GROMACS .gro file of N, CA and C in nm:
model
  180
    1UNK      N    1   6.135   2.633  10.943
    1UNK     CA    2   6.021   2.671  10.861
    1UNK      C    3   6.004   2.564  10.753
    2UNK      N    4   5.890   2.547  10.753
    2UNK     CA    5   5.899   2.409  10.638
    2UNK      C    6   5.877   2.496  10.508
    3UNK      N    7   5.875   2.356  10.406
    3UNK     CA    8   5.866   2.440  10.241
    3UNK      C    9   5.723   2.490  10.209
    4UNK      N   10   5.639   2.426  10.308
    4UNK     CA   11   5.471   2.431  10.296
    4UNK      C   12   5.473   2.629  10.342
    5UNK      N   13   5.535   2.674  10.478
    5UNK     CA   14   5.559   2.776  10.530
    5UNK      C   15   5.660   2.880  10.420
    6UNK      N   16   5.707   2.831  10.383
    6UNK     CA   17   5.798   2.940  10.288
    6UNK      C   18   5.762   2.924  10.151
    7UNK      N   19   5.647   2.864  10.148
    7UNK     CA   20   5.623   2.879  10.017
    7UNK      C   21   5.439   2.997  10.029
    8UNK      N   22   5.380   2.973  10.124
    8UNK     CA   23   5.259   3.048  10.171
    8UNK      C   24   5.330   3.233  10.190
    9UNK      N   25   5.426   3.223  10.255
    9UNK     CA   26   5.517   3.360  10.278
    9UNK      C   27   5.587   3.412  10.130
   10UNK      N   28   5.649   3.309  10.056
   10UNK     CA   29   5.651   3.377   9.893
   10UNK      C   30   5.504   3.459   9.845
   11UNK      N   31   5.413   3.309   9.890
   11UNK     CA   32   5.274   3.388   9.783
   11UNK      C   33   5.254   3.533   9.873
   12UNK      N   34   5.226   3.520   9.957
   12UNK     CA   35   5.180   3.623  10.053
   12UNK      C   36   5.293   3.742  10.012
   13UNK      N   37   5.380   3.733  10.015
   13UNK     CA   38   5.483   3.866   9.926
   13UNK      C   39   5.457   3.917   9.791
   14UNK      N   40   5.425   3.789   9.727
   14UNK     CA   41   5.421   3.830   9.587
   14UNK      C   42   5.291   3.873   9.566
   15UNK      N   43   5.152   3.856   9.626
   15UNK     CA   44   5.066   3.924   9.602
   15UNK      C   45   5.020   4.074   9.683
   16UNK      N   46   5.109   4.079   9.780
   16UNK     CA   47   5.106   4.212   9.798
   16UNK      C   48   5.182   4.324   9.723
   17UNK      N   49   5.305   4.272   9.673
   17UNK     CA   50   5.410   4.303   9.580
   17UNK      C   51   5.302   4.383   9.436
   18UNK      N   52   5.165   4.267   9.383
   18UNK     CA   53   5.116   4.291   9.327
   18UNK      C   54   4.951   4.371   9.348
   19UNK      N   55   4.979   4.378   9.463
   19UNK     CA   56   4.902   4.492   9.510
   19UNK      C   57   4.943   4.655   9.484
   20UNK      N   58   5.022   4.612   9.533
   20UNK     CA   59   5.151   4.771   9.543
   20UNK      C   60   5.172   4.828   9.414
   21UNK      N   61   5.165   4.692   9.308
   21UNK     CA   62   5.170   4.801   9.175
   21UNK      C   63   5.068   4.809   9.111
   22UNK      N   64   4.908   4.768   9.151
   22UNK     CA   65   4.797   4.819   9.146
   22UNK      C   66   4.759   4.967   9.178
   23UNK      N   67   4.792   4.928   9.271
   23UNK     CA   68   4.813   5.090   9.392
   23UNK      C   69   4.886   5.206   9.330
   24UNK      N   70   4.976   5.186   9.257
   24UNK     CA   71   5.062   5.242   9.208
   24UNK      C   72   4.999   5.297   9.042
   25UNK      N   73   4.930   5.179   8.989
   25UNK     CA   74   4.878   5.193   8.859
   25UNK      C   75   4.753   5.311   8.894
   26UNK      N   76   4.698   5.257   8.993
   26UNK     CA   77   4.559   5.338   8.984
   26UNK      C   78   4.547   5.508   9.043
   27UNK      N   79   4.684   5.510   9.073
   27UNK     CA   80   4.712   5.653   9.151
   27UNK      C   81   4.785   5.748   9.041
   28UNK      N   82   4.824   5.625   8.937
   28UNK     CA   83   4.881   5.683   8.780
   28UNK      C   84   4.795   5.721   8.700
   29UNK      N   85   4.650   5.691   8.736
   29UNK     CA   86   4.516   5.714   8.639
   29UNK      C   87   4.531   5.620   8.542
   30UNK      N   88   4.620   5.522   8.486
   30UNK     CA   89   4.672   5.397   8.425
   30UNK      C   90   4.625   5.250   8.458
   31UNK      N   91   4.581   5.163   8.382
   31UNK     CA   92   4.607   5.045   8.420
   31UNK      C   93   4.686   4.933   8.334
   32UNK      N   94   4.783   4.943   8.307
   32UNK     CA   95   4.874   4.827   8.199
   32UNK      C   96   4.829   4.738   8.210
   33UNK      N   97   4.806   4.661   8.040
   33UNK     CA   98   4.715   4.580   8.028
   33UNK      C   99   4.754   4.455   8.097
   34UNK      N  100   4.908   4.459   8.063
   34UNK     CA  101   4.920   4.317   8.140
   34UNK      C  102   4.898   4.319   8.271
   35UNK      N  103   4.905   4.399   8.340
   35UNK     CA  104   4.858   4.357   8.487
   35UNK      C  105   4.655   4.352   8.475
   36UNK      N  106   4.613   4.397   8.396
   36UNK     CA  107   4.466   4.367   8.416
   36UNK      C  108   4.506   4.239   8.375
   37UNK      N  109   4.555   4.143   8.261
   37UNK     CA  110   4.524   4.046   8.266
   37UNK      C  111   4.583   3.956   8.356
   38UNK      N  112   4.688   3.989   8.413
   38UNK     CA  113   4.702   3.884   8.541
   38UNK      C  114   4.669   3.906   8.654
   39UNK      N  115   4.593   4.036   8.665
   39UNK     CA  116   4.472   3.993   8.785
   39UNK      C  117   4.368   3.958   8.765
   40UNK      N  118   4.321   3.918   8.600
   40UNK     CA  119   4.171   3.833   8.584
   40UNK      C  120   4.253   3.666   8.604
   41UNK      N  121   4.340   3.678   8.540
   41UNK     CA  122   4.414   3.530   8.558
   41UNK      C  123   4.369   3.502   8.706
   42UNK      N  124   4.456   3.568   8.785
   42UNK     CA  125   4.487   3.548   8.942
   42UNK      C  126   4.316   3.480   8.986
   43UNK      N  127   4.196   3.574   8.939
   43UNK     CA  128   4.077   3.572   8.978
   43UNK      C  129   4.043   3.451   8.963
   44UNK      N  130   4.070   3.435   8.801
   44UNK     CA  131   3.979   3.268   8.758
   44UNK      C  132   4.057   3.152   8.811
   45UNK      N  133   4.178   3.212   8.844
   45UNK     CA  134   4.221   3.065   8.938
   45UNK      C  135   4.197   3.012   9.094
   46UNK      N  136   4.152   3.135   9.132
   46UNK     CA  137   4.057   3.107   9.239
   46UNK      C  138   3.948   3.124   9.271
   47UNK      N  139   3.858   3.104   9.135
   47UNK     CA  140   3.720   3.017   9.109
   47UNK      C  141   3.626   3.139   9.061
   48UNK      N  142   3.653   3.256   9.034
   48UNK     CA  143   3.559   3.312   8.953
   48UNK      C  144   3.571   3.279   8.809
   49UNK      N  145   3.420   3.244   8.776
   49UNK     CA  146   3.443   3.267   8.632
   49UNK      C  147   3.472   3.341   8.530
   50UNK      N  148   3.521   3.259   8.425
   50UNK     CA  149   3.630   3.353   8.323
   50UNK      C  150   3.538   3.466   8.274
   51UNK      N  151   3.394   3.397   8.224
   51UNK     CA  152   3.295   3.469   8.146
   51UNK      C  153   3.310   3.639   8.211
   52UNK      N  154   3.270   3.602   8.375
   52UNK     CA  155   3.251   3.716   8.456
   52UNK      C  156   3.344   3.800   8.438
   53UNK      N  157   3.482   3.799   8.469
   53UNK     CA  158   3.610   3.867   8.448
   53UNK      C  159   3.606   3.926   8.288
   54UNK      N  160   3.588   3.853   8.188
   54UNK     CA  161   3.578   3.880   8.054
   54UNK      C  162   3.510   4.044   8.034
   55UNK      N  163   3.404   4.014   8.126
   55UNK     CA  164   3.256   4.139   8.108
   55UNK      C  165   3.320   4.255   8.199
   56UNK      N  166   3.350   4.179   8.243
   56UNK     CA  167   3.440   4.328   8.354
   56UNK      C  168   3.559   4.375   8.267
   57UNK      N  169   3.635   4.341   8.210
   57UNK     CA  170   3.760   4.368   8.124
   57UNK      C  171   3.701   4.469   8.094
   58UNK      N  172   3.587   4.412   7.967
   58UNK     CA  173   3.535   4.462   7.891
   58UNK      C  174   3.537   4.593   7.892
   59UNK      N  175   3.448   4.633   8.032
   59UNK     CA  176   3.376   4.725   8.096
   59UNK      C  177   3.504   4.872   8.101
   60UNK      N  178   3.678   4.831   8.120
   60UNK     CA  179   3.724   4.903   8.154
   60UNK      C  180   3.800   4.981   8.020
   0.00000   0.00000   0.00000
């Protein structure tokens, strides 16, 4: 397995990992802030804008 392959299989764990405690938050009627902000993080790093995420925060 190369490092290119075990490093795609980390991400791929760790964002389901961070699915799971979405899943977990939203079945709590909860959302801890830090995980809203590192799933706007997660967002704007793969190309939505910050502004957009900002207004949505907002919203919750």
């Amino acid at each position: 397995m190369s490092s290119y392959d075990r490093e795609a299989t980390s991400t791929s764990a760790d964002a389901y990992t961070r699915y799971l405690t979405l899943c977990d938050a939203i079945d709590a009627g909860c959302f801890p802030a830090e995980l809203l902000h590192e799933i706007a993080d997660e967002a704007h790093r793969l190309g939505y804008p910050r502004a957009d995420i900002d207004r949505e925060l907002a919203r919750i």
